[in-house]
CSV table of C-alpha atoms and ligand atoms in Angstrom, one decimal:
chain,number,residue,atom,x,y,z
A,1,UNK,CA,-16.4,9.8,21.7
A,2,UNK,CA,-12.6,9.9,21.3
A,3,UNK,CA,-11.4,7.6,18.8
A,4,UNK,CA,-9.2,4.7,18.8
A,5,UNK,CA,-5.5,5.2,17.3
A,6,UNK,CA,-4.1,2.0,15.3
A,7,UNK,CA,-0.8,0.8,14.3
A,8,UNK,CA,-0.5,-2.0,12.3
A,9,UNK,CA,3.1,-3.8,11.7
A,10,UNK,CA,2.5,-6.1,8.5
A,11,UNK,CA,-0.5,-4.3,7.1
A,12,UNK,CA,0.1,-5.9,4.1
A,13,UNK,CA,-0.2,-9.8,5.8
A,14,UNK,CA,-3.7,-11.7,6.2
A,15,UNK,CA,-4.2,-10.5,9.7
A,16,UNK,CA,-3.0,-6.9,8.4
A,17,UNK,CA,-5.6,-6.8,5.9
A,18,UNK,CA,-8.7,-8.4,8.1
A,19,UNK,CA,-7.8,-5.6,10.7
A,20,UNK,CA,-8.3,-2.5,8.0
A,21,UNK,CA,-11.8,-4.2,7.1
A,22,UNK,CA,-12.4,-4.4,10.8
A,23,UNK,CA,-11.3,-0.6,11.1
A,24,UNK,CA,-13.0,0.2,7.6
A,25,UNK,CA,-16.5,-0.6,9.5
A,26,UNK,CA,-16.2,1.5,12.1
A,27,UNK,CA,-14.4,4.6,10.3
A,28,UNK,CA,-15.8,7.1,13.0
A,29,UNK,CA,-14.2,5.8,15.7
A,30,UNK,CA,-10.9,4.1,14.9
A,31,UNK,CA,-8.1,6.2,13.1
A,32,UNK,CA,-4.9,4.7,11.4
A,33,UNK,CA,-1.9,6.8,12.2
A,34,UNK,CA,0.6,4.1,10.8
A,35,UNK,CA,1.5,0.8,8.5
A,36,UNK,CA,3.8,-0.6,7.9
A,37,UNK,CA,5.1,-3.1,5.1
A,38,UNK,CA,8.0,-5.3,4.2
A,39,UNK,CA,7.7,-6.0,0.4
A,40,UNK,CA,4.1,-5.3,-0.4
A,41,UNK,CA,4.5,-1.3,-1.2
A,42,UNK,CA,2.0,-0.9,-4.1
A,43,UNK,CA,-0.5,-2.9,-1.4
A,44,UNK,CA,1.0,-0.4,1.0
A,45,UNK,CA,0.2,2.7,-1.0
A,46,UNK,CA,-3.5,1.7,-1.8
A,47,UNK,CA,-3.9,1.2,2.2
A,48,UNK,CA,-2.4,4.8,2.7
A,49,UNK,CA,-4.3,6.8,0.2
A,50,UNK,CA,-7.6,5.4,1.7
A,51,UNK,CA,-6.5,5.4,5.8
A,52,UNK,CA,-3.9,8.3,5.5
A,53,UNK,CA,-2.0,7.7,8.4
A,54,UNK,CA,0.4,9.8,9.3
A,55,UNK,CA,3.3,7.5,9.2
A,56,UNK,CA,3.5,4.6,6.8
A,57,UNK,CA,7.5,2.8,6.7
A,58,UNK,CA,8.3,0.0,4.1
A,59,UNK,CA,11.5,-1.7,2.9
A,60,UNK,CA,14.0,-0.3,1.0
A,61,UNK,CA,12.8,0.6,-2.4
A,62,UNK,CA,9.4,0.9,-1.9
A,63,UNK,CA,10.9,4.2,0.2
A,64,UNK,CA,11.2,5.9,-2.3
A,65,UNK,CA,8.5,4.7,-4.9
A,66,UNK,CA,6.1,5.9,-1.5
A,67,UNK,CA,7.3,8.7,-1.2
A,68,UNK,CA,6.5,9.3,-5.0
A,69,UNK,CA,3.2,8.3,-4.9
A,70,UNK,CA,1.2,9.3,-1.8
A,71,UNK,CA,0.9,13.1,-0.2
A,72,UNK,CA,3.8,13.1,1.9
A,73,UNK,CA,2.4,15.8,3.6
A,74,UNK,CA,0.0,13.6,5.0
A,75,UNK,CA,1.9,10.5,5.6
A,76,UNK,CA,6.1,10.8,6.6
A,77,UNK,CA,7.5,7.9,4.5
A,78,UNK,CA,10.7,5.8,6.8
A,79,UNK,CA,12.2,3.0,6.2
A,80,UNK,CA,11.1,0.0,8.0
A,81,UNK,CA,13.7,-1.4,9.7
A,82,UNK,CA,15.7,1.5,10.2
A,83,UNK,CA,12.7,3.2,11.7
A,84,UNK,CA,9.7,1.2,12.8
A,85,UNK,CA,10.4,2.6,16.6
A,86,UNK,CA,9.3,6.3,15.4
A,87,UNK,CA,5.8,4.8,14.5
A,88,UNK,CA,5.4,2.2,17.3
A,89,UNK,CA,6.3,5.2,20.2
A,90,UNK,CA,4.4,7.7,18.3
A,91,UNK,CA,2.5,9.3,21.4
A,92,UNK,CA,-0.9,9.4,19.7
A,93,UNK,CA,-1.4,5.6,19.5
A,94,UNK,CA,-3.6,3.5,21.4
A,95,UNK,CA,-3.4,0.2,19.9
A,96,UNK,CA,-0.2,-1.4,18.3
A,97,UNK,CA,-1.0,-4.4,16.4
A,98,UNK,CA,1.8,-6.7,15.8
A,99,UNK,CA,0.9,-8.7,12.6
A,100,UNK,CA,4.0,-9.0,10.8
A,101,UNK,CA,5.6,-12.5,9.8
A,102,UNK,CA,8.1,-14.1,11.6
A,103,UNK,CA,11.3,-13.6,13.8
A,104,UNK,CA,11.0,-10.0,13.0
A,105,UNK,CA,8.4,-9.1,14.9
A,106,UNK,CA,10.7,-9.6,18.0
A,107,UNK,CA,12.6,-6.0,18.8
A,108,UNK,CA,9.1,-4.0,17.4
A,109,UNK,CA,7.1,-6.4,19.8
A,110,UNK,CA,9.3,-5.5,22.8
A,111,UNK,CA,9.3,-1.9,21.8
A,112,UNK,CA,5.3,-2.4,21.6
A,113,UNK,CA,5.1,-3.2,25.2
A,114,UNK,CA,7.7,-0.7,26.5
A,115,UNK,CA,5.6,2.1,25.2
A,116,UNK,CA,2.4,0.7,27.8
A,117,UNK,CA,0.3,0.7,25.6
A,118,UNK,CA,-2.5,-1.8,24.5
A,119,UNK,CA,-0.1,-4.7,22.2
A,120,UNK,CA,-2.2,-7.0,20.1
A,121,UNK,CA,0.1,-9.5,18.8
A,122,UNK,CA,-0.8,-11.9,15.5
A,123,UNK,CA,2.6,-13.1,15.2
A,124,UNK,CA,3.4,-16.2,17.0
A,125,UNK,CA,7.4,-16.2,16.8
A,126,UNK,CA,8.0,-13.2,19.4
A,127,UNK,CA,6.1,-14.9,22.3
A,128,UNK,CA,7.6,-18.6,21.3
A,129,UNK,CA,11.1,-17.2,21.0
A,130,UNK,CA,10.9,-14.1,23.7
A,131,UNK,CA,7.7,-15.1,25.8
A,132,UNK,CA,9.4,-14.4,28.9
A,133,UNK,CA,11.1,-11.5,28.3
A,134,UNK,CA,8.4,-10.1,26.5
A,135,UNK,CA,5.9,-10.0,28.9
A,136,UNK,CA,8.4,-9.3,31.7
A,137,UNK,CA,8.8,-6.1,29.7
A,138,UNK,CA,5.1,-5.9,29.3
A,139,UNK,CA,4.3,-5.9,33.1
A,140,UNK,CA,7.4,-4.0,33.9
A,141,UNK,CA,5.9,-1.1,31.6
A,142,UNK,CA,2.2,-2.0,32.5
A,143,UNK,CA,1.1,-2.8,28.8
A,144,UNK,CA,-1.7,-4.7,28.3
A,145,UNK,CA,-1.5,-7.9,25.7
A,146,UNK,CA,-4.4,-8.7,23.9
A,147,UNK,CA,-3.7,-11.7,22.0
A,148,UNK,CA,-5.3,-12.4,18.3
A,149,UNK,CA,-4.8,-15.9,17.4
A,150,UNK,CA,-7.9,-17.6,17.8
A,151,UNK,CA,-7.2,-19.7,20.4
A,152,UNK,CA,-5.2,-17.5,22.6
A,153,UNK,CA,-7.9,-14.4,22.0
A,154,UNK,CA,-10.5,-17.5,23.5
A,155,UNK,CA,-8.3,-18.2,26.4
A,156,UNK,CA,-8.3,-14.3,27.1
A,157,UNK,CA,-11.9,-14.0,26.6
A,158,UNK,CA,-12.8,-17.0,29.3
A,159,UNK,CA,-10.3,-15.6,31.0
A,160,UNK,CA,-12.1,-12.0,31.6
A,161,UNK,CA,-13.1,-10.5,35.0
A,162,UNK,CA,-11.3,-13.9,36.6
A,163,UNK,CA,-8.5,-14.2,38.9
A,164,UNK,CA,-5.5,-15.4,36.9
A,165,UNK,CA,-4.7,-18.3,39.7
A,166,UNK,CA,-8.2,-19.4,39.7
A,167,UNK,CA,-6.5,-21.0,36.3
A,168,UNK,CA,-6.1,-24.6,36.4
A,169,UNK,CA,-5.5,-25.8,33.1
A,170,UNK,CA,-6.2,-24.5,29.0
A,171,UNK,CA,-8.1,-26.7,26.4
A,172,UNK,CA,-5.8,-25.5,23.4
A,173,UNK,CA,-8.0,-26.6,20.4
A,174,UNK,CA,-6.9,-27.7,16.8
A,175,UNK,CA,-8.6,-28.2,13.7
A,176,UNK,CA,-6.8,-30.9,13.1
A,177,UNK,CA,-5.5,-29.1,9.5
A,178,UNK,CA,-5.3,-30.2,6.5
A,179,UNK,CA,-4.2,-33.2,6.7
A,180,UNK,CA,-6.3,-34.8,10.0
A,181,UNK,CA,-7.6,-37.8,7.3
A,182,UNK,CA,-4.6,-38.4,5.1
A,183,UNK,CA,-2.4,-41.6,6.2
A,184,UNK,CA,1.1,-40.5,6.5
A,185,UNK,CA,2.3,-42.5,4.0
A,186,UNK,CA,1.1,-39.8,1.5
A,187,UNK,CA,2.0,-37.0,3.0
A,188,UNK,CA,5.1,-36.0,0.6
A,189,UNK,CA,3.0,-37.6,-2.3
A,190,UNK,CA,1.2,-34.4,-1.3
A,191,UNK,CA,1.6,-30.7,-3.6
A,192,UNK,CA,2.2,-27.7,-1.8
A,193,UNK,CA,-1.1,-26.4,-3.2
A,194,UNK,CA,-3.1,-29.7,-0.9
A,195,UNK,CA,-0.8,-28.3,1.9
A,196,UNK,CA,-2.0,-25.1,1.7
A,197,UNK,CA,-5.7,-26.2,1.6
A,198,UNK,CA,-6.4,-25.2,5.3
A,199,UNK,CA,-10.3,-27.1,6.4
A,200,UNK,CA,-11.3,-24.1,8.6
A,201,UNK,CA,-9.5,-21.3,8.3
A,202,UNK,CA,-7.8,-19.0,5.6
A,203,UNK,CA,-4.2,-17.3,6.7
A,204,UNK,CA,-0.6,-16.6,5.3
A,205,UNK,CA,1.4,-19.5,3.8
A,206,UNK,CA,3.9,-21.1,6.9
A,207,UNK,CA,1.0,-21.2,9.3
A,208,UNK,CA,-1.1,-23.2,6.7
A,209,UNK,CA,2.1,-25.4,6.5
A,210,UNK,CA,2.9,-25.6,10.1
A,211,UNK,CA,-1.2,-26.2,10.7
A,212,UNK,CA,-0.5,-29.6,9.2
A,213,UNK,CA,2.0,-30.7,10.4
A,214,UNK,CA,0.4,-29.2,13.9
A,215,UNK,CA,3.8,-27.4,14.6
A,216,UNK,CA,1.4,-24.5,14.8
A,217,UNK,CA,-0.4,-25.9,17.8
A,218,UNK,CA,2.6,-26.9,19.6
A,219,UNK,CA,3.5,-22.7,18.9
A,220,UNK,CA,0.3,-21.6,20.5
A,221,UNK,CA,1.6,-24.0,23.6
A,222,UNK,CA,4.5,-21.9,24.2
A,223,UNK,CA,2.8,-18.8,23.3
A,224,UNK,CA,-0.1,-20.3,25.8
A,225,UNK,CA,2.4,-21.0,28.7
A,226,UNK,CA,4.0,-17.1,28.2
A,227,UNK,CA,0.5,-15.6,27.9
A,228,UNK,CA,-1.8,-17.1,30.5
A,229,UNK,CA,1.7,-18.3,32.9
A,230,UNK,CA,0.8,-21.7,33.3
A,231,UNK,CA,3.1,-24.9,32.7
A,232,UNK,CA,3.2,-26.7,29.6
A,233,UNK,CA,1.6,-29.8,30.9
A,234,UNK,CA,-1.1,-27.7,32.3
A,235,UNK,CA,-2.0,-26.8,28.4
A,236,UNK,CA,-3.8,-29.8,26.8
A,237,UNK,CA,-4.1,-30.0,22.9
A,238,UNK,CA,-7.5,-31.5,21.7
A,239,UNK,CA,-8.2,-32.0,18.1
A,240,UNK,CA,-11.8,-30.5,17.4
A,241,UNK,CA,-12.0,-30.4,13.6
A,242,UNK,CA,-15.2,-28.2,13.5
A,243,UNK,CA,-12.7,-26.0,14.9
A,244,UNK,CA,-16.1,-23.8,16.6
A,245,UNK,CA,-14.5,-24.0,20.4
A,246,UNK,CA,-11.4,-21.5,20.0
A,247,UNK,CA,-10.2,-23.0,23.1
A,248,UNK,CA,-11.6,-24.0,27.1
A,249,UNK,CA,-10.4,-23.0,30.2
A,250,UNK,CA,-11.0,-24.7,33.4
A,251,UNK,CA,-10.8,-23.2,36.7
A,252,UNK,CA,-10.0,-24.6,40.5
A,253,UNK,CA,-13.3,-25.2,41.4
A,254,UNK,CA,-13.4,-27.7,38.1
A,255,UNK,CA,-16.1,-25.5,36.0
A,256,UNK,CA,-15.1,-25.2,32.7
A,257,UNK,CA,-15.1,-21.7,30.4
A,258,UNK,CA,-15.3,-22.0,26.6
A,259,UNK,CA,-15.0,-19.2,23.8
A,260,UNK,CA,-17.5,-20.3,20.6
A,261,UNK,CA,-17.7,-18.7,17.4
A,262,UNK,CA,-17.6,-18.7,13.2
A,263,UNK,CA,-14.1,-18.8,12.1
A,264,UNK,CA,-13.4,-15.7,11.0
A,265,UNK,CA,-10.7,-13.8,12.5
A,266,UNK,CA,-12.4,-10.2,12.3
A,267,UNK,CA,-13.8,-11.3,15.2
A,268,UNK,CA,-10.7,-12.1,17.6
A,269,UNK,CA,-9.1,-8.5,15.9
A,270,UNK,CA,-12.0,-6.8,16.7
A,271,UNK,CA,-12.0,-7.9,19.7
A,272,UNK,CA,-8.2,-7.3,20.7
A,273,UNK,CA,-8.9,-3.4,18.7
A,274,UNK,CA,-12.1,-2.7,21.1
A,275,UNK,CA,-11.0,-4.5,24.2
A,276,UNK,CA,-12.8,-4.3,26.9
A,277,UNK,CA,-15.8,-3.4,24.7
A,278,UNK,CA,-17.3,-5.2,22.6
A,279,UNK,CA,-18.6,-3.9,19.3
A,280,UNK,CA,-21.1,-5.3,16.7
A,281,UNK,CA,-19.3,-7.2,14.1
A,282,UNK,CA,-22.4,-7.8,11.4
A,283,UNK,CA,-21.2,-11.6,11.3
A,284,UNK,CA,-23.3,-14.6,11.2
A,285,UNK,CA,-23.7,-16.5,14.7
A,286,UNK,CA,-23.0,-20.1,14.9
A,287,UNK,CA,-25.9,-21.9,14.0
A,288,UNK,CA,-26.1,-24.8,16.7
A,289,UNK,CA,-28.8,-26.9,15.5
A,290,UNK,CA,-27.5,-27.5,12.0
A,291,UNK,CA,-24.1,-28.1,13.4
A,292,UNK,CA,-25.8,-31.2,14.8
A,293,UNK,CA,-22.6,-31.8,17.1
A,294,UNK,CA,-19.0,-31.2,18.4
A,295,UNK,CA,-16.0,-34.1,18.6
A,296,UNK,CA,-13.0,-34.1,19.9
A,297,UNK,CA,-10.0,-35.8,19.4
A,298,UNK,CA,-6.5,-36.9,21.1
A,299,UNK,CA,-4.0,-35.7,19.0
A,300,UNK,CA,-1.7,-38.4,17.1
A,301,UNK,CA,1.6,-37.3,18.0
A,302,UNK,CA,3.4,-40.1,16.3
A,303,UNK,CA,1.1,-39.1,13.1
A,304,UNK,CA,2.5,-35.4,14.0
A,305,UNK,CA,6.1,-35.4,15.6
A,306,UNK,CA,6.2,-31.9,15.3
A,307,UNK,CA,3.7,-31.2,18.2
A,308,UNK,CA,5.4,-33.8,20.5
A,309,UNK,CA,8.3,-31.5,19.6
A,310,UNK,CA,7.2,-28.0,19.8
A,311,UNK,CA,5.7,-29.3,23.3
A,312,UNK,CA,9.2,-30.9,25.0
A,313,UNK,CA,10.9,-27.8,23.4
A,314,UNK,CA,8.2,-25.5,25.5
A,315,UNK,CA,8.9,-27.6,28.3
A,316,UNK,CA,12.8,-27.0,28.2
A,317,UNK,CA,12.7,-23.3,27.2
A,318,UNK,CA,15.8,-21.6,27.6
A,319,UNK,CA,17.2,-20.3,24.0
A,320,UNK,CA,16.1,-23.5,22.6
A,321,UNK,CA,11.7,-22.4,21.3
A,322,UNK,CA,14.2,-19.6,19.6
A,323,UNK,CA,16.0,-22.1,17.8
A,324,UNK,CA,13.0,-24.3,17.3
A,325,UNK,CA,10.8,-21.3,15.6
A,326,UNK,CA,13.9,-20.8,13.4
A,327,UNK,CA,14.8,-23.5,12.2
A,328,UNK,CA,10.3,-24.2,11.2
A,329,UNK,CA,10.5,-21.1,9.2
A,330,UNK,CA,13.5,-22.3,7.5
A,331,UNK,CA,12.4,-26.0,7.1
A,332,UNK,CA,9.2,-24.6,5.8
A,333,UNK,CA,10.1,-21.7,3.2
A,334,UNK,CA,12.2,-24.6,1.9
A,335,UNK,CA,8.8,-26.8,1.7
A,336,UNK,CA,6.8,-24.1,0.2
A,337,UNK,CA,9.9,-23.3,-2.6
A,338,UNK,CA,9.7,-27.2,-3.3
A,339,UNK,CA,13.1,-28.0,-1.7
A,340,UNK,CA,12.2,-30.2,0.9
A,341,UNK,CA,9.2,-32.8,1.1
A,342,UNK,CA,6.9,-32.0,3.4
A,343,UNK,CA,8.3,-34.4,6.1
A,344,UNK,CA,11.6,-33.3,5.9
A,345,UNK,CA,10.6,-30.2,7.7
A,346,UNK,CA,10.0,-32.1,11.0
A,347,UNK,CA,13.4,-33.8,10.0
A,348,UNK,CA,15.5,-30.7,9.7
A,349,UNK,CA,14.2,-29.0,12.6
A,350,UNK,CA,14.6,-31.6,14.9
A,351,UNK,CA,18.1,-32.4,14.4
A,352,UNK,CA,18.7,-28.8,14.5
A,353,UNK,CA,17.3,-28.8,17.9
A,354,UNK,CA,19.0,-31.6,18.8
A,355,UNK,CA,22.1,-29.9,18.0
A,356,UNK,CA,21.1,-26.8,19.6
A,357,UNK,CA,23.1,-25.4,22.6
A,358,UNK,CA,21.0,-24.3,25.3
A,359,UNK,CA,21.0,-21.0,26.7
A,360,UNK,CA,18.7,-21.0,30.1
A,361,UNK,CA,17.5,-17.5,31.4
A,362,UNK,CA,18.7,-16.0,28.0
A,363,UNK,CA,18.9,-11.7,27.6
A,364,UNK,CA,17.6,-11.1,24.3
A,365,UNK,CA,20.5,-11.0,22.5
A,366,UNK,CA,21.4,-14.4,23.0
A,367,UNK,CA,17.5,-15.0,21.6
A,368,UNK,CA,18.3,-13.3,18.7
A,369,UNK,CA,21.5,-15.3,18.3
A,370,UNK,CA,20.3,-18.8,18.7
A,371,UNK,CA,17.6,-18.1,16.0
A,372,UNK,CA,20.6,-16.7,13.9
A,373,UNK,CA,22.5,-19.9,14.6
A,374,UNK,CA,19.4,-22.1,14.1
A,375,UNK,CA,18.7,-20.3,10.7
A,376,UNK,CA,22.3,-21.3,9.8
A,377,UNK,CA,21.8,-24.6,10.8
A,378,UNK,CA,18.7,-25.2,9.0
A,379,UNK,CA,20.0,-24.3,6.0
A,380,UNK,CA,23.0,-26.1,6.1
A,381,UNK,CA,20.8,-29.3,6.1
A,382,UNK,CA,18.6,-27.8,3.4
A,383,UNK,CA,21.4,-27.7,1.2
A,384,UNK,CA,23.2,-30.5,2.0
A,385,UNK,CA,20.2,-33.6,1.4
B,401,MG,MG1,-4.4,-20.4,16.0
């Protein structure tokens, strides 16, 4: 059997780290040839003395403290962001995971799906920012996108073996996160630590934050719209706190398709690493009976102003999800370094949004620059409350 061969950008993330255990398991038939890092290098080196790919990149200094520590005769050192194309077109790879955080995922994700191959994105700011470009790229170059966010890896997964316009309409689910049962009133009476406390799942830091404010879900909307090419109004949001539906799709003929599991992301980055297969993943199944039942839930978008955001934004597109994703990351490192209460985030990145020049049918430079000019703007208003 040939084996699988696996880049992960952001190795050192959540996501990054839940894909080597996934890979760890099945060591006979999936092979690391590259990692790469931003910051994390001593995390970086541990990961490329026990996978030894044959390309690892990190930032800056870690170059060199790399290139010190590990058998570069094994693994060629670069430096990730002068670099990171030499790993993603290295000839050899099968599967190019795209786990890294934030906007700077956007010129290795559309490198990713030039090269054709299989893309398995994590990070949601290249699809919000670039969807159309991006997968314009991706079926220009015949690349196939396997998304690993829960709820888009469900959509794909219902979505199997049918005819793409035999979609009607996506049941996006959300947890609800953390804070679902907490009056709004209390929200900035709130620590970062409570914020952080996700119900359901366990990720990075601004998803946590953007999970309760449900900016996250009005992200997977966008990222929805881009990755299954349906409207925004055709994507409905539905607040299912046990969070074990990953999403619903329904088709033309009304039946309805729904993707259950634990919460555990191995299994949507197994699934996006073995696609079309389907391997064993030695995790618990969902135990029906002592779940008792399901609920569901209209989203309170007066509670959450970000979703009722996200969603318009989606609806306008143009530069303006760019500026939108921006200006969250922004808003919310300034939450997480205890510059900004938590509902000053929705604040600042409305009015930057509001302020926000649109840009319709943008090339991807003019992408880059509105989340440039929305990074500005954001922290403009940061500085100046
Ligand atoms: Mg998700």
């Amino acid at each position: 059997m040939t084996r699988r061969n696996i880049v992960i950008l952001g190795s050192t993330g959540s996501i990054g780290i839940n894909a080597l255990k996934v890979i760890e398991r099945f060591a006979d038939r999936f092979k690391v040839v590259g990692l790469t890092a931003y910051n994390n290098y001593r995390l970086l080196e541990q990961q490329v003395r026990k996978f030894r790919p044959s390309h690892a990149a990190v930032n800056g200094s870690g170059v060199d403290y790399l290139r010190r520590h590990i058998n570069t005769r094994i693994t060629k050192v670069l430096n990730v962001k002068a670099d990171i194309d030499e790993i993603i077109r290295l000839r050899s790879v099968d599967v190019i995971v795209v786990a890294m955080h934030g906007s700077a995922a956007l010129r290795p994700f559309l490198t990713a799906v030039r090269t054709g191959k299989t893309v398995a994105p994590a990070n949601k700011e290249a699809l919000v920012s670039a969807g159309n470009i991006l997968m314009r790229e991706a079926r220009r170059h015949k690349a196939t996108i396997v998304p690993i966010d829960s709820e888009q890896s469900a959509i794909f997964q219902c979505l199997a073996g049918e005819d793409r316009e035999h979609l009607k309409k996506i049941y996006l689910t959300a947890s609800g996160g953390a804070l679902l049962n907490i009056s709004p009133a209390r929200f900035d009476a709130l620590s970062v630590t409570q914020i952080l406390k996700h119900p359901r799942w366990k990720m990075g830091k601004r998803i946590t934050v953007d999970s309760a404010s449900l900016m996250n879900k009005g992200f997977e909307v966008i990222e929805a719209k881009h990755l299954f090419g349906l409207d925004v109004d055709d994507i409905e949001v539905v607040v299912h706190p046990e969070a074990v539906i990953h999403s619903m799709v329904e088709f033309t003929d009304g039946s309805i398709v729904a993707q259950l599991g634990v919460t555990d992301m191995r299994l949507p980055i197994q699934y996006a690493l073995t696609y079309p297969q389907r391997w064993k993943t030695g995790l618990k199944s969902v135990d029906f009976t002592r779940l008792g039942r399901l609920t569901f839930q209209k989203p309170n978008y007066k509670k959450f102003p970000s979703l009722a955001l996200a969603i318009d934004v989606g609806r306008r597109g143009g530069t303006l999800p760019a500026a939108l994703n921006a200006a969250d990351e922004m808003a919310v490192d300034a939450f997480l370094n205890r510059c900004l209460p938590f509902t000053g985030i929705y604040r600042t990145v409305e009015k930057v949004v509001q302020k926000h020049k649109v840009i319709d049918r943008p090339s991807f430079t003019q992408i880059l620059d509105a989340d440039q000019w929305a990074r500005e703007e954001a922290g403009r208003l940061i500085k100046e409350r």
